[in-house]
XYZ file of C-alpha atoms in Angstrom:
427
model
C 80.136 45.538 8.543
C 79.707 46.042 11.995
C 81.565 42.800 13.925
C 83.886 42.936 11.154
C 85.607 46.268 11.590
C 86.710 45.055 15.358
C 88.018 42.237 14.254
C 90.183 44.212 11.984
C 91.573 46.236 14.625
C 92.009 43.806 17.562
C 93.778 41.990 15.009
C 96.277 44.600 13.644
C 96.624 45.201 17.451
C 97.390 41.433 17.850
C 99.574 40.933 15.163
C 101.762 44.204 16.421
C 102.408 43.470 20.000
C 103.373 39.689 18.575
C 105.478 40.976 16.112
C 107.393 43.741 18.296
C 107.522 41.366 21.855
C 111.224 39.890 19.866
C 112.864 43.428 19.936
C 112.131 44.081 23.557
C 115.367 43.950 24.479
C 116.696 45.808 21.941
C 114.748 48.827 23.104
C 115.878 51.789 24.980
C 116.662 50.755 28.733
C 114.509 53.677 30.182
C 111.337 51.881 28.333
C 112.551 48.627 29.485
C 112.406 49.949 32.986
C 108.722 51.326 32.130
C 107.611 48.283 30.317
C 106.942 46.074 33.950
C 104.597 48.824 35.362
C 102.889 49.708 31.998
C 100.047 46.737 32.488
C 99.151 48.458 35.841
C 98.843 52.112 34.593
C 96.530 50.980 31.720
C 94.656 48.630 33.674
C 93.891 51.091 36.249
C 92.624 54.027 33.776
C 90.563 50.783 32.424
C 89.350 49.921 35.977
C 88.237 54.350 36.547
C 86.351 54.257 32.885
C 84.668 51.011 33.922
C 83.589 52.402 36.772
C 82.475 55.534 35.223
C 80.449 53.395 32.566
C 79.024 51.300 35.512
C 80.180 48.037 33.884
C 81.675 45.304 36.201
C 82.887 42.733 33.687
C 85.805 44.916 32.596
C 86.717 45.387 35.597
C 86.842 42.277 37.035
C 88.697 40.954 33.390
C 91.475 43.890 34.257
C 91.463 42.878 38.027
C 92.624 39.292 36.717
C 95.120 40.715 34.321
C 96.487 42.637 37.229
C 96.719 40.464 39.753
C 98.505 37.589 37.201
C 100.667 39.866 36.189
C 101.898 41.068 39.711
C 101.743 37.228 40.525
C 104.521 36.262 37.780
C 106.424 39.625 38.016
C 106.865 39.200 41.759
C 106.948 35.060 42.583
C 107.994 33.852 39.640
C 111.214 35.911 38.446
C 112.215 34.995 34.955
C 115.976 34.442 36.206
C 114.121 32.103 39.246
C 114.421 28.223 38.777
C 113.395 27.508 42.324
C 110.857 24.652 42.989
C 107.406 27.074 44.074
C 108.360 29.214 40.683
C 108.665 26.463 38.961
C 105.313 25.223 40.023
C 103.470 28.297 40.177
C 103.917 29.246 36.356
C 102.052 26.093 35.509
C 98.862 27.034 37.802
C 98.791 30.522 37.184
C 98.981 29.633 33.093
C 96.079 27.340 34.097
C 94.074 29.947 36.213
C 94.464 32.836 33.466
C 92.089 31.180 30.656
C 89.417 29.872 33.093
C 89.556 33.419 34.763
C 88.536 35.264 31.129
C 85.720 32.629 30.789
C 84.618 32.643 33.727
C 83.791 36.914 34.258
C 81.948 36.655 30.944
C 79.964 34.251 31.607
C 78.746 35.839 34.884
C 75.939 38.516 33.764
C 76.902 42.142 33.904
C 75.256 43.813 36.593
C 77.040 47.118 37.098
C 79.011 48.104 40.507
C 76.177 49.329 41.815
C 74.701 46.192 42.804
C 76.928 46.222 45.858
C 76.218 42.665 46.833
C 76.721 41.154 43.584
C 80.081 43.377 43.223
C 81.294 41.427 47.137
C 80.564 38.354 45.900
C 82.545 38.461 42.276
C 85.390 40.215 44.611
C 84.916 37.152 47.067
C 85.523 34.563 44.189
C 88.275 36.204 42.979
C 89.791 36.514 46.123
C 89.249 32.775 46.820
C 91.648 31.675 43.489
C 94.178 33.443 45.252
C 93.712 31.106 48.682
C 92.950 28.168 45.864
C 96.477 28.905 44.669
C 98.196 28.868 48.009
C 96.508 25.686 49.130
C 97.198 23.932 46.122
C 101.421 24.946 46.247
C 101.054 23.610 50.171
C 98.730 20.402 49.506
C 98.585 19.136 45.994
C 100.607 15.617 45.657
C 103.488 15.300 43.469
C 102.266 13.204 41.011
C 99.303 15.886 39.840
C 102.222 18.438 40.075
C 103.976 16.402 37.176
C 100.781 16.121 35.317
C 100.312 20.000 35.372
C 103.673 20.854 34.606
C 104.275 18.083 31.917
C 105.589 19.739 29.233
C 103.753 19.817 25.476
C 105.890 17.917 23.717
C 106.821 20.463 20.886
C 109.959 22.956 21.094
C 108.745 26.269 19.868
C 105.460 25.753 22.985
C 107.143 26.190 26.397
C 103.616 26.431 27.502
C 102.638 23.102 29.960
C 100.514 20.914 28.427
C 97.945 20.989 30.069
C 97.521 25.141 30.194
C 97.934 24.674 26.405
C 95.082 22.596 25.925
C 92.775 24.365 28.349
C 93.578 27.304 26.673
C 92.506 26.507 22.791
C 89.644 24.619 24.402
C 88.337 28.108 25.920
C 89.425 29.972 22.884
C 86.907 27.835 20.691
C 84.582 27.999 23.483
C 84.584 31.546 23.505
C 84.248 31.581 19.300
C 81.450 29.498 19.743
C 79.641 31.917 22.099
C 80.195 34.729 20.297
C 78.959 33.003 17.285
C 75.776 31.961 19.375
C 74.903 35.557 21.061
C 72.646 37.587 18.916
C 74.065 41.106 19.433
C 77.843 40.454 20.895
C 79.723 42.977 22.738
C 82.761 44.544 21.494
C 84.092 43.026 24.969
C 83.167 39.204 23.809
C 85.402 39.526 20.961
C 87.797 41.407 22.743
C 88.518 38.635 25.457
C 89.360 36.349 22.263
C 92.263 38.175 21.462
C 93.354 38.807 24.547
C 93.608 34.958 25.079
C 95.834 34.864 21.949
C 97.916 37.465 23.642
C 98.486 36.043 27.267
C 99.182 32.733 25.236
C 101.758 34.301 23.405
C 103.226 35.838 26.418
C 103.351 33.526 28.720
C 104.887 30.926 26.447
C 108.181 33.825 26.021
C 107.267 34.597 29.753
C 111.101 33.802 30.290
C 112.158 36.782 27.940
C 112.589 40.052 30.064
C 109.143 41.909 29.282
C 107.672 40.032 27.267
C 104.448 39.059 29.623
C 104.064 42.624 30.278
C 104.025 43.718 26.874
C 101.468 41.606 25.900
C 99.955 42.353 29.341
C 99.785 45.945 28.398
C 98.202 45.306 25.149
C 95.685 43.201 26.421
C 94.455 46.063 28.811
C 94.742 48.543 25.964
C 92.053 46.531 23.778
C 89.495 46.157 27.101
C 90.064 49.830 27.380
C 88.866 50.434 23.730
C 86.253 47.956 23.762
C 84.640 49.753 26.835
C 84.807 52.877 24.468
C 83.446 51.006 21.408
C 80.497 49.550 23.645
C 79.564 52.814 25.106
C 79.454 54.508 21.622
C 77.388 51.466 20.272
C 74.980 51.802 23.256
C 74.421 55.746 22.955
C 74.115 55.344 19.100
C 71.924 52.560 18.363
C 68.295 51.545 18.962
C 68.168 48.699 21.562
C 65.280 47.397 20.543
C 65.829 47.614 16.682
C 69.154 47.148 16.177
C 69.026 49.788 13.821
C 70.987 53.034 14.287
C 69.662 55.639 16.356
C 68.533 59.808 15.820
C 71.752 60.895 17.125
C 73.836 58.509 14.772
C 71.501 60.173 11.933
C 72.355 63.734 13.242
C 75.821 63.305 12.818
C 75.491 61.698 9.650
C 74.353 65.123 8.651
C 78.086 66.081 8.697
C 79.364 64.330 5.670
C 76.667 63.926 3.297
C 78.071 66.388 0.576
C 75.580 68.025 -2.300
C 74.126 65.095 -3.535
C 71.574 62.992 -1.744
C 67.902 61.930 -0.595
C 66.491 61.414 2.463
C 63.354 59.186 2.730
C 61.002 59.292 5.954
C 58.557 56.522 6.809
C 56.126 55.589 8.960
C 54.346 52.440 10.008
C 50.320 52.946 9.083
C 48.175 52.737 11.305
C 50.711 51.789 14.589
C 48.646 53.464 17.716
C 46.101 51.641 16.563
C 47.637 48.264 16.010
C 49.524 48.520 19.738
C 46.061 49.753 21.457
C 44.659 46.533 19.459
C 47.392 43.651 20.028
C 49.439 45.371 22.758
C 52.657 46.749 23.291
C 54.816 43.776 23.065
C 53.052 42.538 19.467
C 53.963 46.356 18.385
C 57.825 45.832 19.490
C 57.365 42.945 17.213
C 56.446 44.914 14.694
C 58.932 47.587 14.681
C 61.518 44.713 14.659
C 59.999 43.147 11.913
C 60.125 46.623 10.297
C 63.691 47.554 11.326
C 64.709 44.011 9.330
C 62.761 44.483 6.198
C 64.584 48.471 6.125
C 68.075 46.602 6.811
C 68.043 45.372 3.703
C 68.583 48.483 1.777
C 72.114 48.357 0.756
C 71.949 51.733 -0.984
C 71.043 53.896 2.364
C 71.734 53.415 5.789
C 68.661 52.746 7.796
C 68.099 55.081 10.921
C 64.909 54.512 13.873
C 64.105 58.163 14.108
C 61.557 57.840 17.027
C 58.621 55.773 17.861
C 57.180 54.146 14.246
C 59.111 56.291 12.397
C 62.623 55.622 10.109
C 64.729 57.326 8.614
C 66.832 56.344 5.516
C 69.611 58.300 4.037
C 71.172 58.121 0.751
C 74.310 59.453 0.230
C 75.132 60.717 -3.772
C 71.379 59.089 -4.294
C 68.360 60.968 -5.988
C 65.093 59.807 -5.509
C 64.878 58.442 -8.776
C 67.812 55.939 -8.513
C 66.397 55.410 -4.900
C 62.820 54.920 -5.771
C 63.248 50.522 -6.929
C 64.833 49.865 -3.638
C 62.134 51.726 -1.328
C 59.432 50.446 -3.637
C 60.849 46.383 -2.876
C 60.774 47.374 0.866
C 57.171 48.727 0.883
C 55.936 45.921 -0.882
C 58.244 43.064 1.285
C 56.527 44.624 4.506
C 52.588 44.548 2.967
C 53.253 40.850 1.911
C 54.823 39.942 5.422
C 52.194 37.624 7.407
C 52.587 38.307 11.540
C 51.000 35.568 13.745
C 49.994 37.325 16.870
C 47.997 36.485 20.012
C 44.045 38.018 19.864
C 41.633 37.452 22.639
C 43.019 33.846 23.154
C 43.531 32.910 19.601
C 46.530 33.383 16.908
C 45.962 35.489 14.262
C 47.591 36.459 11.031
C 47.745 40.184 10.231
C 49.748 43.140 8.210
C 51.410 45.972 8.597
C 51.936 48.438 5.674
C 54.067 51.849 5.913
C 54.134 54.681 3.503
C 57.317 56.842 2.253
C 58.016 60.531 1.969
C 61.080 61.058 -0.295
C 63.309 64.408 -1.112
C 66.305 65.534 -2.348
C 68.350 68.208 -1.609
C 67.403 71.030 -4.054
C 67.999 75.165 -4.331
C 65.026 75.562 -1.714
C 66.285 72.672 0.787
C 69.876 72.749 0.905
C 70.721 71.857 4.752
C 70.054 68.199 5.608
C 67.403 68.780 8.170
C 65.554 71.121 5.780
C 65.162 67.947 3.623
C 64.316 65.983 5.817
C 61.809 68.204 6.808
C 60.752 68.641 2.983
C 60.459 64.172 3.055
C 58.275 64.691 6.487
C 55.985 66.619 4.787
C 55.552 64.251 1.700
C 55.044 61.265 4.438
C 52.256 63.457 5.622
C 51.062 63.582 1.713
C 51.439 59.880 1.736
C 49.490 59.229 4.907
C 46.916 61.961 3.297
C 46.766 60.049 0.127
C 45.269 56.687 1.383
C 48.636 55.103 3.077
C 51.127 52.326 1.938
C 52.716 54.475 -0.760
C 56.007 56.547 -1.595
C 55.421 59.940 -2.266
C 58.681 62.223 -3.543
C 58.221 65.926 -2.244
C 57.178 68.412 -4.828
C 55.700 66.027 -7.425
C 51.896 65.494 -7.582
C 50.129 62.979 -5.511
C 47.233 60.798 -6.200
C 44.930 60.009 -3.583
C 43.103 56.459 -3.861
C 40.656 55.192 -1.752
C 41.825 53.358 1.579
C 40.997 49.589 1.537
C 38.314 48.450 3.898
C 39.772 44.828 3.071
C 40.768 43.362 6.753
C 44.489 43.002 7.390
C 43.743 40.736 10.087
C 42.213 37.272 10.259
C 42.082 34.212 12.956
C 43.788 30.787 11.604
C 39.961 29.800 11.350
C 39.500 32.505 8.335
C 37.090 34.333 10.210
C 37.592 37.751 9.819
C 37.663 40.638 12.107
C 37.663 44.895 11.879
C 40.701 46.287 10.861
C 42.835 48.288 13.623
C 42.963 52.240 12.825
C 40.522 52.414 10.143
C 39.387 55.824 11.334
C 40.680 58.542 9.268
C 42.509 61.964 10.340
C 40.903 65.299 10.629
C 41.769 68.564 8.848
C 44.756 69.852 10.222
C 48.077 67.444 10.758
C 48.207 65.425 13.977
C 49.992 62.721 15.308
C 50.761 59.945 12.442
C 49.823 56.857 13.216
């Protein structure tokens, strides 16, 4: 649902902007006079937010939109049919989609790297000189090729610009499909390209390009906010929502819910044995299995602890889902390096589960209750689910090795030391 929700609002804004574009001549005169300035105002706000958030890519995209609008507004006015205006239009229409793709492909390094920023700004300035050079020196036969019409009555874009926009649109879609964690900005630029194509196609209608450019700038500004929200509320390692998102979810839980606290067994010893890189692999693997729970929302609480919130569910209703995940994690084989050899190993997890009751009415109290049940699961032998308030049957921890090399030789299981009396940090 994550990427889809952004596609919905992006599609909604795009459709609204295109639908409203033919009605611009019917607007009040005051709004029509304000419209040409709207892209600059919104882009300026977006650039300010980008600097504050240390994001260079949006700045370059917004700067391209601003410069493109300025070039079209002051050098290619709608009523101008001079040779320079007629030739500049296809050049700018060709450069805009190239710029959108160009800035996306450059890595994001923020605005603090001054040399990198100067390099990017130099590339932006070089394009202005390139346009001037093309206008002065390009042979006539090339002009005819660049400015050749599309052949469709409803498409006023030159054929080369139209083909470039379509090709780059597909390249952006393909790139987003390959990205494991596409930013909202990556999705937004796809719709920005669509909007600008419609605006360019209707350029000779007053305000059409300014209108679509303003909406494009609004989309980029909103994508900045959504990306910043994602960074603040999402755990970077696992891709799950983090503790801040968990605490905010408590605001709308209602009166019926269950909370599960989960901990990876012997994780500290596992980290000491195999290293932190393998520990990160374990965290991501466990997170993937937990994320398969359809009836609850999974959060990374911190370290090796995870939280699952089940809104409107009792412990009895969620036990089957937790048991399925526990068994799936237990049976998952991990191939990891150890002393120059590849070994197979397993991890197990323990759950504590609690529901809201008369003694635990607030979410943080229920979570603490679940955490106490988790500690009981650890003390009872690990690799189990304990429901708070129910009797716990302790079992002797298994002594069978959970690590073996590919040659079937066995090694000692990491983390077999048992905790002494008194609660200590879970491992």
